[in-house]
Short mmCIF file of C-alpha atoms in Angstrom, two decimals:
data_model
loop_
_atom_site.label_atom_id
_atom_site.label_comp_id
_atom_site.label_asym_id
_atom_site.label_seq_id
_atom_site.Cartn_x
_atom_site.Cartn_y
_atom_site.Cartn_z
CA MET A 410 9.67 29.77 -21.60
CA ASN A 411 8.83 30.03 -18.39
CA ARG A 412 5.36 31.58 -19.34
CA LEU A 413 4.91 29.10 -21.72
CA ARG A 414 5.38 26.78 -19.32
CA ARG A 415 3.36 27.82 -16.83
CA PHE A 416 0.30 28.26 -19.81
CA LEU A 417 0.59 25.10 -20.43
CA ALA A 418 0.67 23.82 -17.12
CA GLY A 419 -2.73 25.36 -16.57
CA PHE A 420 -4.28 22.81 -18.95
CA HIS A 421 -6.24 20.68 -16.21
CA ALA A 422 -9.25 19.18 -14.11
CA ARG A 423 -10.06 22.09 -11.38
CA PRO A 424 -12.37 21.13 -7.51
CA VAL A 425 -15.49 21.20 -8.69
CA ALA A 426 -18.53 21.69 -5.68
CA ALA A 427 -20.62 18.60 -5.77
CA TRP A 428 -23.75 20.88 -6.46
CA GLU A 429 -22.47 21.93 -9.40
CA TRP A 430 -21.63 18.68 -10.70
CA LEU A 431 -25.48 17.65 -9.02
CA VAL A 432 -26.86 20.52 -11.74
CA MET A 433 -24.81 19.66 -14.72
CA ARG A 434 -25.83 15.75 -14.73
CA CYS A 435 -29.47 16.58 -14.32
CA LEU A 436 -28.76 19.17 -17.24
CA PHE A 437 -27.20 16.95 -18.77
CA ALA A 438 -29.10 13.60 -18.13
CA GLY A 439 -31.73 16.16 -19.82
CA VAL A 440 -29.60 16.54 -23.09
CA VAL A 441 -29.24 12.73 -23.93
CA TRP A 442 -33.23 11.99 -23.31
CA LEU A 443 -34.04 15.07 -25.60
CA SER A 444 -31.32 13.37 -28.48
CA MET A 445 -32.99 10.33 -28.40
CA PRO A 446 -35.02 9.83 -31.40
CA ARG A 447 -38.45 10.26 -30.12
CA ALA A 448 -40.61 7.22 -29.55
CA SER A 449 -43.08 8.95 -32.67
CA ASP A 450 -39.96 8.52 -34.57
CA GLN A 451 -39.25 6.32 -37.06
CA ILE A 452 -36.34 3.76 -35.75
CA TYR A 453 -35.21 2.52 -39.32
CA SER A 454 -34.95 -1.07 -41.04
CA SER A 455 -32.42 -0.96 -42.95
CA GLN A 456 -28.51 1.00 -42.82
CA ASP A 457 -28.03 0.93 -46.82
CA ALA A 458 -25.33 3.63 -46.10
CA PRO A 459 -23.18 2.05 -42.89
CA ASN A 460 -21.79 4.29 -40.77
CA GLY A 461 -18.94 4.14 -37.91
CA ILE A 462 -19.91 0.35 -35.94
CA ALA A 463 -22.34 -0.11 -38.32
CA HIS A 464 -19.58 -1.33 -41.07
CA TRP A 465 -19.26 -4.11 -38.69
CA VAL A 466 -22.95 -4.40 -36.19
CA ASP A 467 -25.98 -5.16 -37.74
CA LEU A 468 -28.34 -1.77 -35.59
CA THR A 469 -31.77 -2.67 -37.89
CA PHE A 470 -32.86 -5.06 -34.55
CA LEU A 471 -33.49 -1.33 -32.95
CA ALA A 472 -36.62 -1.26 -35.46
CA GLY A 473 -37.97 -4.64 -34.44
CA PRO A 474 -40.53 -5.06 -32.62
CA GLY A 475 -40.65 -3.66 -28.84
CA VAL A 476 -37.11 -3.24 -29.42
CA TYR A 477 -36.34 0.65 -29.02
CA PRO A 478 -39.53 0.99 -26.49
CA ALA A 479 -37.72 -1.21 -24.15
CA LEU A 480 -34.31 0.49 -25.16
CA GLN A 481 -35.97 3.82 -24.28
CA ALA A 482 -37.38 2.56 -20.46
CA VAL A 483 -33.54 1.47 -20.03
CA VAL A 484 -32.54 5.02 -20.99
CA ALA A 485 -34.56 6.03 -18.69
CA ILE A 486 -33.40 4.69 -15.92
CA ALA A 487 -29.81 4.87 -16.23
CA LEU A 488 -30.49 8.62 -16.69
CA VAL A 489 -32.57 8.66 -13.61
CA LEU A 490 -29.47 6.93 -12.25
CA TYR A 491 -26.60 9.17 -13.79
CA ALA A 492 -28.36 12.44 -12.38
CA ALA A 493 -28.21 10.89 -9.21
CA GLY A 494 -24.48 10.10 -9.84
CA LEU A 495 -25.07 5.91 -9.12
CA LEU A 496 -23.34 3.40 -10.48
CA LEU A 497 -22.07 5.53 -13.09
CA PRO A 498 -19.01 2.87 -14.47
CA ALA A 499 -21.98 0.80 -15.57
CA VAL A 500 -24.17 3.29 -16.32
CA LEU A 501 -22.25 5.58 -18.96
CA PRO A 502 -21.08 2.58 -21.16
CA LEU A 503 -24.81 1.96 -21.44
CA LEU A 504 -25.65 5.15 -21.94
CA LEU A 505 -22.95 5.81 -24.78
CA VAL A 506 -23.40 2.45 -25.89
CA SER A 507 -26.75 2.88 -26.61
CA HIS A 508 -26.84 6.52 -27.82
CA VAL A 509 -24.27 5.29 -30.26
CA MET A 510 -26.00 2.75 -31.32
CA VAL A 511 -29.22 4.61 -31.53
CA ARG A 512 -27.98 8.10 -33.79
CA THR A 513 -25.36 5.74 -35.90
CA LEU A 514 -28.12 3.81 -36.98
CA PHE A 515 -29.99 6.90 -38.33
CA ASN A 516 -26.56 7.92 -39.91
CA SER A 517 -26.86 4.73 -41.85
CA GLN A 518 -29.47 6.09 -43.89
CA GLY A 519 -27.60 7.85 -46.91
CA TRP A 520 -27.11 11.33 -45.11
CA ILE A 521 -25.34 12.68 -41.89
CA HIS A 522 -26.92 14.84 -39.07
CA HIS A 523 -24.86 17.11 -37.67
CA GLY A 524 -26.39 17.57 -34.17
CA VAL A 525 -25.51 15.09 -32.14
CA GLN A 526 -21.79 13.98 -32.30
CA MET A 527 -20.73 16.39 -29.60
CA VAL A 528 -23.49 14.70 -26.83
CA SER A 529 -22.07 11.36 -27.48
CA LEU A 530 -18.47 12.03 -27.38
CA VAL A 531 -19.47 13.93 -24.24
CA LEU A 532 -21.00 10.33 -23.56
CA LEU A 533 -17.32 9.00 -24.78
CA ALA A 534 -15.08 11.05 -22.34
CA GLN A 535 -17.33 10.76 -19.65
CA THR A 536 -17.32 7.09 -19.90
CA ALA A 537 -13.26 7.01 -20.52
CA VAL A 538 -12.79 8.39 -17.21
CA VAL A 539 -15.20 6.70 -15.28
CA LEU A 540 -13.89 3.51 -16.23
CA THR A 541 -9.47 4.80 -15.89
CA LEU A 542 -10.89 5.72 -12.38
CA ALA A 543 -12.68 2.02 -11.40
CA GLY A 544 -10.15 0.20 -13.47
CA TYR A 545 -7.20 1.84 -11.65
CA ARG A 546 -8.62 1.07 -8.47
CA LEU A 547 -9.24 -2.55 -10.05
CA LEU A 548 -5.46 -3.36 -10.54
CA LYS A 549 -3.66 -1.07 -8.42
CA GLY A 550 -6.40 -1.98 -5.04
CA ARG A 551 -6.46 1.51 -4.42
CA ARG A 552 -8.00 4.66 -5.52
CA LEU A 553 -6.30 6.61 -7.75
CA GLU A 554 -4.48 10.18 -6.53
CA LEU A 555 -6.08 13.32 -8.14
CA ARG A 556 -3.91 16.59 -8.07
CA PRO A 557 -4.87 18.45 -4.72
CA GLY A 558 -8.39 19.67 -4.28
CA THR A 559 -9.84 17.98 -7.02
CA THR A 560 -12.26 15.53 -7.34
CA PRO A 561 -13.73 12.82 -9.82
CA ALA A 562 -16.32 15.36 -10.75
CA SER A 563 -13.32 18.20 -11.63
CA TYR A 564 -12.02 15.69 -14.14
CA LEU A 565 -15.46 14.04 -15.54
CA LEU A 566 -16.21 17.77 -16.29
CA PHE A 567 -13.33 18.55 -17.28
CA TYR A 568 -12.84 16.35 -20.19
CA SER A 569 -16.45 17.09 -21.34
CA GLN A 570 -15.44 20.47 -21.95
CA MET A 571 -12.45 18.75 -24.10
CA ALA A 572 -14.71 16.56 -25.86
CA VAL A 573 -16.88 20.37 -26.75
CA VAL A 574 -13.81 22.07 -27.69
CA SER A 575 -12.39 19.75 -29.19
CA LEU A 576 -14.75 19.70 -32.39
CA TYR A 577 -14.84 23.38 -32.94
CA VAL A 578 -10.86 23.18 -33.38
CA VAL A 579 -11.27 19.77 -35.49
CA SER A 580 -13.82 22.03 -37.42
CA VAL A 581 -10.79 24.87 -38.25
CA PHE A 582 -8.71 22.27 -39.79
CA SER A 583 -11.44 20.87 -41.98
CA LYS A 584 -11.83 24.18 -43.24
CA VAL A 585 -8.57 24.53 -43.66
CA ASP A 586 -7.87 20.73 -45.42
CA ARG A 587 -11.16 21.01 -47.60
CA SER A 588 -10.63 24.15 -48.84
CA ASP A 589 -7.00 23.77 -49.87
CA GLY A 590 -6.15 27.17 -47.25
CA LEU A 591 -8.76 29.26 -49.19
CA TRP A 592 -11.50 29.21 -47.10
CA PHE A 593 -10.76 33.51 -46.04
CA ALA A 594 -10.53 33.99 -49.73
CA LYS A 595 -13.57 31.86 -51.06
CA SER A 596 -15.47 32.74 -47.19
CA HIS A 597 -17.51 35.50 -48.94
CA TYR A 598 -19.44 33.17 -50.98
CA VAL A 599 -21.42 32.44 -48.34
CA GLY A 600 -23.46 34.67 -49.40
CA LEU A 601 -24.80 32.01 -52.24
CA HIS A 602 -24.97 29.28 -49.13
CA VAL A 603 -26.98 31.65 -47.36
CA VAL A 604 -29.75 32.00 -50.59
CA LYS A 605 -29.65 28.95 -50.96
CA ALA A 606 -30.32 28.23 -46.58
CA GLU A 607 -33.22 30.77 -47.48
CA ARG A 608 -34.75 28.78 -49.94
CA ASP A 609 -34.52 25.39 -47.99
CA ARG A 610 -36.37 27.41 -45.67
CA TYR A 611 -39.23 28.34 -48.01
CA HIS A 612 -39.40 24.75 -49.33
CA ALA A 613 -39.69 22.64 -46.35
CA ALA A 614 -42.91 24.87 -45.33
CA LEU A 615 -43.73 26.87 -48.24
CA GLU A 616 -44.47 29.62 -45.76
CA PRO A 617 -43.92 32.88 -46.57
CA PRO A 618 -41.90 35.32 -47.47
CA GLY A 619 -41.41 33.45 -50.54
CA PRO A 620 -38.53 32.77 -53.62
CA GLY A 621 -37.50 36.42 -53.86
CA ASP A 622 -34.57 39.32 -52.70
CA VAL A 623 -32.22 38.13 -49.63
CA PRO A 624 -30.70 40.81 -48.52
CA ALA A 625 -28.11 39.39 -45.70
CA ALA A 626 -26.73 37.55 -49.00
CA ARG A 627 -26.59 40.37 -51.25
CA LEU A 628 -24.66 42.39 -48.31
CA VAL A 629 -22.16 39.60 -47.80
CA LEU A 630 -21.43 39.78 -51.37
CA ALA A 631 -21.07 43.44 -51.63
CA HIS A 632 -18.94 43.37 -48.91
CA PRO A 633 -16.52 40.69 -49.03
CA ASN A 634 -13.83 41.46 -46.75
CA LEU A 635 -16.54 42.49 -44.28
CA SER A 636 -17.93 39.09 -44.06
CA ARG A 637 -14.64 38.38 -43.96
CA LEU A 638 -13.65 39.95 -40.64
CA PHE A 639 -16.70 38.52 -39.58
CA LEU A 640 -16.36 34.62 -40.48
CA GLY A 641 -12.77 34.85 -39.85
CA ALA A 642 -13.51 35.85 -35.77
CA GLY A 643 -16.33 32.94 -36.01
CA VAL A 644 -13.00 30.19 -37.32
CA ALA A 645 -10.75 31.98 -35.11
CA LEU A 646 -13.39 31.42 -31.80
CA GLU A 647 -13.07 27.88 -32.57
CA PHE A 648 -10.12 27.96 -32.97
CA PHE A 649 -9.09 28.77 -29.66
CA ALA A 650 -11.97 27.21 -28.12
CA PHE A 651 -9.04 24.95 -26.22
CA LEU A 652 -8.72 27.71 -24.06
CA ALA A 653 -12.06 26.70 -22.44
CA LEU A 654 -10.05 23.91 -20.60
CA ARG A 655 -7.96 26.49 -18.61
CA GLY A 656 -10.08 27.65 -15.91
CA ARG A 657 -13.63 28.93 -15.56
CA LEU A 658 -13.31 32.63 -16.36
CA TRP A 659 -11.74 31.07 -20.16
CA ALA A 660 -14.45 28.30 -20.54
CA LEU A 661 -17.73 30.94 -19.51
CA GLY A 662 -15.38 33.52 -22.12
CA VAL A 663 -15.40 30.95 -24.64
CA GLY A 664 -19.43 29.34 -23.76
CA LEU A 665 -20.64 33.08 -24.66
CA GLY A 666 -18.55 33.48 -27.66
CA LEU A 667 -19.73 29.98 -28.81
CA ILE A 668 -23.02 30.50 -28.40
CA GLY A 669 -23.46 33.61 -29.89
CA PHE A 670 -21.78 32.25 -33.14
CA HIS A 671 -24.01 29.86 -33.36
CA ARG A 672 -27.10 32.54 -33.07
CA CYS A 673 -25.20 34.44 -35.95
CA ILE A 674 -25.44 31.12 -37.70
CA ALA A 675 -29.12 29.91 -36.80
CA ALA A 676 -30.22 33.77 -37.87
CA LEU A 677 -27.97 33.93 -40.95
CA MET A 678 -28.66 30.24 -43.13
CA THR A 679 -31.03 28.92 -40.28
CA ILE A 680 -29.10 25.76 -39.66
CA HIS A 681 -29.64 25.07 -35.79
CA PHE A 682 -26.71 23.02 -33.32
CA HIS A 683 -29.71 22.88 -30.51
CA PHE A 684 -27.40 20.48 -28.48
CA ASN A 685 -24.74 21.73 -29.09
CA GLU A 686 -25.86 24.94 -27.36
CA MET A 687 -27.26 23.05 -24.77
CA LEU A 688 -23.56 21.62 -23.94
CA LEU A 689 -21.73 24.94 -24.13
CA ALA A 690 -24.61 26.64 -21.09
CA ILE A 691 -24.03 23.27 -19.50
CA PHE A 692 -19.94 22.64 -19.11
CA LEU A 693 -18.40 25.75 -20.14
CA ILE A 694 -20.46 28.59 -19.51
CA ASN A 695 -22.34 27.09 -16.35
CA VAL A 696 -25.17 29.37 -14.69
CA PRO A 697 -25.96 27.87 -11.41
CA TYR A 698 -21.83 28.22 -10.64
CA TRP A 699 -21.78 32.26 -11.19
CA THR A 700 -24.95 33.14 -10.06
CA ALA A 701 -23.69 31.04 -6.78
CA ARG A 702 -20.22 32.67 -7.45
CA ALA A 703 -21.73 36.35 -7.60
CA SER A 704 -24.03 36.36 -4.26
CA GLY A 705 -21.02 35.03 -2.98
CA ARG A 706 -22.29 31.76 -1.60
CA LEU A 707 -19.59 30.14 -3.31
CA PRO A 708 -15.68 31.27 -1.46
CA GLY A 709 -13.05 29.83 -2.80
CA VAL A 710 -14.71 27.24 -5.64
CA GLY A 711 -12.85 27.42 -9.03
CA GLY A 712 -9.60 27.69 -8.13
CA THR A 713 -8.75 31.56 -6.90
CA ALA A 714 -8.20 30.22 -3.96
CA PRO A 715 -5.64 27.84 -1.91
CA GLU A 716 -5.57 23.98 -3.34
CA PRO A 717 -6.26 22.03 -0.48
CA ALA A 718 -4.17 18.88 0.31
CA ALA A 719 -4.51 15.88 -2.51
CA SER A 720 -7.84 13.96 -2.66
CA SER A 721 -8.30 10.35 -4.41
CA ALA A 722 -10.93 8.52 -6.29
CA MET B 329 3.14 7.40 -13.91
CA SER B 330 -0.92 6.96 -13.41
CA ARG B 331 -0.97 10.14 -11.86
CA ARG B 332 0.53 12.14 -14.59
CA LEU B 333 -1.22 10.63 -17.23
CA LEU B 334 -4.37 11.84 -15.84
CA GLY B 335 -3.03 14.99 -13.96
CA LYS B 336 0.31 16.44 -15.77
CA VAL B 337 0.86 15.20 -19.16
CA ALA B 338 -2.14 14.01 -19.84
CA PRO B 339 -5.03 16.76 -20.90
CA LEU B 340 -3.79 18.77 -23.96
CA GLY B 341 -1.75 15.69 -25.15
CA ILE B 342 -5.21 13.66 -24.74
CA PHE B 343 -6.79 16.91 -26.45
CA VAL B 344 -4.56 16.79 -29.31
CA ALA B 345 -5.13 13.16 -29.68
CA LEU B 346 -8.58 13.57 -29.99
CA THR B 347 -8.75 16.00 -32.32
CA ALA B 348 -6.80 14.31 -34.80
CA LEU B 349 -8.72 11.54 -33.38
CA CYS B 350 -11.56 13.13 -35.36
CA LEU B 351 -9.62 14.56 -38.22
CA ALA B 352 -9.03 11.14 -39.11
CA LEU B 353 -12.06 9.04 -38.58
CA LYS B 354 -13.99 11.57 -40.73
CA GLU B 355 -17.47 10.69 -40.35
CA ASN B 356 -17.65 7.47 -38.05
CA PHE B 357 -19.97 8.14 -35.45
CA PRO B 358 -19.65 9.75 -32.91
CA PHE B 359 -16.38 10.67 -35.12
CA THR B 360 -16.88 14.15 -37.31
CA HIS B 361 -14.71 16.29 -38.78
CA TYR B 362 -17.50 18.78 -38.86
CA PRO B 363 -16.93 19.00 -43.13
CA MET B 364 -19.98 21.46 -43.42
CA TYR B 365 -19.29 24.66 -45.15
CA SER B 366 -15.84 23.63 -44.88
CA ASP B 367 -15.06 24.48 -48.57
CA PHE B 368 -17.25 27.45 -50.81
CA SER B 369 -17.71 27.63 -54.00
CA ASP B 370 -19.44 29.91 -56.68
CA GLN B 371 -22.11 27.95 -57.25
CA SER B 372 -24.14 24.91 -55.83
CA TYR B 373 -27.76 24.16 -55.64
CA TYR B 374 -31.22 23.07 -54.06
CA VAL B 375 -34.01 20.87 -54.19
CA TRP B 376 -37.54 20.99 -53.65
CA ILE B 377 -40.52 18.47 -54.11
CA GLY B 378 -43.12 19.45 -56.18
CA ASP B 379 -46.88 17.21 -56.80
CA ALA B 380 -47.84 16.23 -60.13
CA GLU B 381 -48.97 19.64 -61.09
CA GLY B 382 -45.70 20.58 -60.61
CA GLU B 383 -46.04 22.76 -57.81
CA PRO B 384 -44.29 22.77 -54.50
CA ILE B 385 -45.32 19.80 -51.46
CA ALA B 386 -44.25 21.96 -48.06
CA ILE B 387 -42.69 18.70 -47.81
CA GLN B 388 -40.78 19.33 -44.15
CA ASN B 389 -44.38 19.85 -42.25
CA LEU B 390 -45.85 16.99 -44.39
CA THR B 391 -43.15 14.34 -43.57
CA GLY B 392 -40.57 15.80 -40.78
CA LEU B 393 -38.26 15.40 -43.89
CA ARG B 394 -35.66 18.49 -44.34
CA THR B 395 -35.12 19.63 -48.40
CA GLY B 396 -31.17 20.27 -46.95
CA ARG B 397 -31.71 15.96 -45.79
CA ILE B 398 -33.34 14.97 -49.32
CA LYS B 399 -30.42 17.41 -51.47
CA LYS B 400 -27.70 14.84 -49.78
CA VAL B 401 -29.32 10.84 -50.46
CA TYR B 402 -29.83 13.05 -53.65
CA ASN B 403 -26.10 14.29 -53.40
CA ASN B 404 -24.86 10.98 -52.23
CA GLY B 405 -26.33 9.06 -55.61
CA LEU B 406 -24.94 11.89 -57.49
CA GLN B 407 -21.42 10.89 -55.88
CA ALA B 408 -22.72 6.95 -56.51
CA VAL B 409 -23.31 7.84 -60.69
CA ARG B 410 -19.12 10.44 -60.34
CA ALA B 411 -17.58 7.33 -58.92
CA GLU B 412 -19.36 4.74 -61.65
CA VAL B 413 -18.45 6.97 -64.57
CA ARG B 414 -14.47 7.22 -63.73
CA ARG B 415 -14.63 3.08 -62.89
CA GLN B 416 -15.58 3.01 -66.83
CA THR B 417 -13.68 6.04 -68.18
CA GLY B 418 -11.67 7.06 -65.98
CA SER B 419 -12.62 10.15 -65.04
CA ALA B 420 -15.33 11.49 -63.20
CA PRO B 421 -17.75 14.20 -64.64
CA ARG B 422 -18.28 16.86 -62.20
CA LYS B 423 -21.44 16.75 -60.67
CA ARG B 424 -22.80 19.91 -62.37
CA ASP B 425 -21.18 18.00 -65.69
CA LEU B 426 -24.09 14.93 -65.38
CA THR B 427 -26.28 14.39 -67.91
CA ALA B 428 -30.18 14.82 -67.14
CA GLU B 429 -30.39 10.84 -68.17
CA GLN B 430 -27.77 10.33 -65.34
CA ARG B 431 -29.02 12.31 -62.41
CA ARG B 432 -32.48 10.43 -63.30
CA ALA B 433 -31.83 7.04 -61.18
CA PRO B 434 -30.25 8.93 -58.06
CA GLY B 435 -33.43 11.75 -58.32
CA GLY B 436 -36.11 8.36 -58.43
CA GLU B 437 -34.29 6.81 -55.53
CA THR B 438 -33.98 9.47 -53.35
CA LEU B 439 -38.15 9.97 -54.13
CA ALA B 440 -38.38 6.25 -53.45
CA TRP B 441 -36.42 6.93 -49.98
CA LEU B 442 -38.77 9.96 -49.23
CA VAL B 443 -41.87 7.89 -49.54
CA GLY B 444 -39.97 5.52 -47.58
CA ALA B 445 -38.49 7.24 -44.94
CA ALA B 446 -42.36 9.23 -44.56
CA PRO B 447 -43.69 8.92 -41.31
CA ASP B 448 -47.57 6.36 -42.32
CA GLY B 449 -49.87 9.38 -41.43
CA ALA B 450 -48.06 11.42 -44.35
CA LEU B 451 -49.09 7.99 -47.22
CA PRO B 452 -52.66 9.70 -48.29
CA ALA B 453 -51.29 12.78 -48.24
CA LEU B 454 -48.21 11.81 -50.60
CA ARG B 455 -50.80 9.84 -52.87
CA ALA B 456 -52.51 12.60 -53.27
CA ALA B 457 -49.54 14.98 -54.67
CA SER B 458 -48.72 11.55 -57.33
CA PRO B 459 -46.55 11.11 -58.84
CA LEU B 460 -44.26 13.11 -56.69
CA ARG B 461 -41.56 15.23 -58.34
CA LEU B 462 -37.51 16.48 -57.65
CA TYR B 463 -36.65 18.98 -58.59
CA GLN B 464 -33.44 20.83 -58.29
CA VAL B 465 -32.54 24.70 -58.84
CA ASP B 466 -28.72 25.78 -60.09
CA ILE B 467 -27.67 28.27 -58.03
CA THR B 468 -24.15 30.59 -58.48
CA ILE B 469 -22.54 33.75 -58.35
CA ASP B 470 -22.41 36.07 -61.23
CA ARG B 471 -20.45 39.45 -60.84
CA GLY B 472 -21.44 39.85 -57.69
CA ARG B 473 -25.18 38.47 -57.69
CA VAL B 474 -26.66 35.30 -56.90
CA VAL B 475 -28.05 33.89 -59.94
CA GLU B 476 -30.46 30.91 -59.56
CA SER B 477 -31.17 28.59 -62.95
CA GLU B 478 -34.93 27.50 -63.87
CA PRO B 479 -36.47 24.39 -61.20
CA LEU B 480 -35.14 21.52 -63.36
CA SER B 481 -37.42 18.39 -62.71
CA ILE B 482 -34.77 15.24 -62.38
CA ALA B 483 -37.43 13.08 -61.88
CA GLU B 484 -40.65 11.53 -60.94
CA PHE B 485 -42.42 8.86 -58.62
CA ALA B 486 -45.32 7.55 -58.51
CA VAL B 487 -46.87 6.47 -54.38
CA PRO B 488 -47.32 3.11 -54.62
#
């Protein structure tokens, strides 16, 4: 019982170096910018299949003359401020609303694209943290007392990680729910979808190899238990992704595992989740930290050293 | 209480709440429950776009729109037809049991959507290929092997 209690108590924000959070902010600002439509992309002037806030808000104003370029300029300035760590209680809600509006309009065209939800959810998580901290200070007239050794950046990172891993856990429940619990039993049918993905790839660009045998699909269908084992490992990885919240080493392991998982899916089915992979690399793997740690320039940061006294935000 | 909220009680509780929220809200941006490939089936289909001669067009190269996205639009149309049949008869046919006639309208709407969503620069090439045709290929597993049907012409659309 005590071990379980200790295990459960291990899910919390941890100390983060200022430079480390600066690197993450800069990289995440880049991801947000890349995940916005380009100036040359068509901004839809209708929302025939409303999704999310489009049920209540007409987002087609974004397609008006000069509106999207203006929004892009605002987002660019906001991202510079975000990367610099300035005015976060104002900048993060602005970025969140902008990203959600634009991407909701894109997802209101009769098809749902699943590549950028994670970016918006991380913005939502960070917005919730900064507004909670700012709201507390406003209401109580003092800063919120944080865990010993932590700073607001610790919470921004922790809840960003939570937004990332929660989507992997969600997908596991969807598999169980939508397949009536038969996902594993039917998982070797992935062979059919491998062929379908290959045909989609071919018809997108008519590049060789043309329609023909797909060895990976043949292998999967010929060895259903092997494919169940392989796909089962992927699902287990998704389910246990929440362990990334237990500390840096867990986050590193989960992050590397999930990127490997995405690479396998990309190789097998030509389905890419570039932004998910970027967020895993930034918030879970955190190469700059481990590089600095390996070179011995980061003594103590990471939760292994005794935690200093409580700080406030 | 506030310190506990952010420090002790909250983390796992918020994680569970966020996960439950995504499951409950399903597809409402930015929330998603990632439904793709959550139920593998032994039958499916894919679509491709052909020109007036029935030859495939490299549609993504031309328009930037993936065939998977085109299929989603077409699939939504088929679902709408199923819902309409259910409303009229009390039971909805499976997608694979829809007649060619029932598929034609969603197919035509998909092609119209494709032309509307394509960048202006792609329109001359689309006009040259007009009328565009939407083809569907059914794909199933039979005795451990993938079997594909002959392409079925669903609908055509003259590009204005």
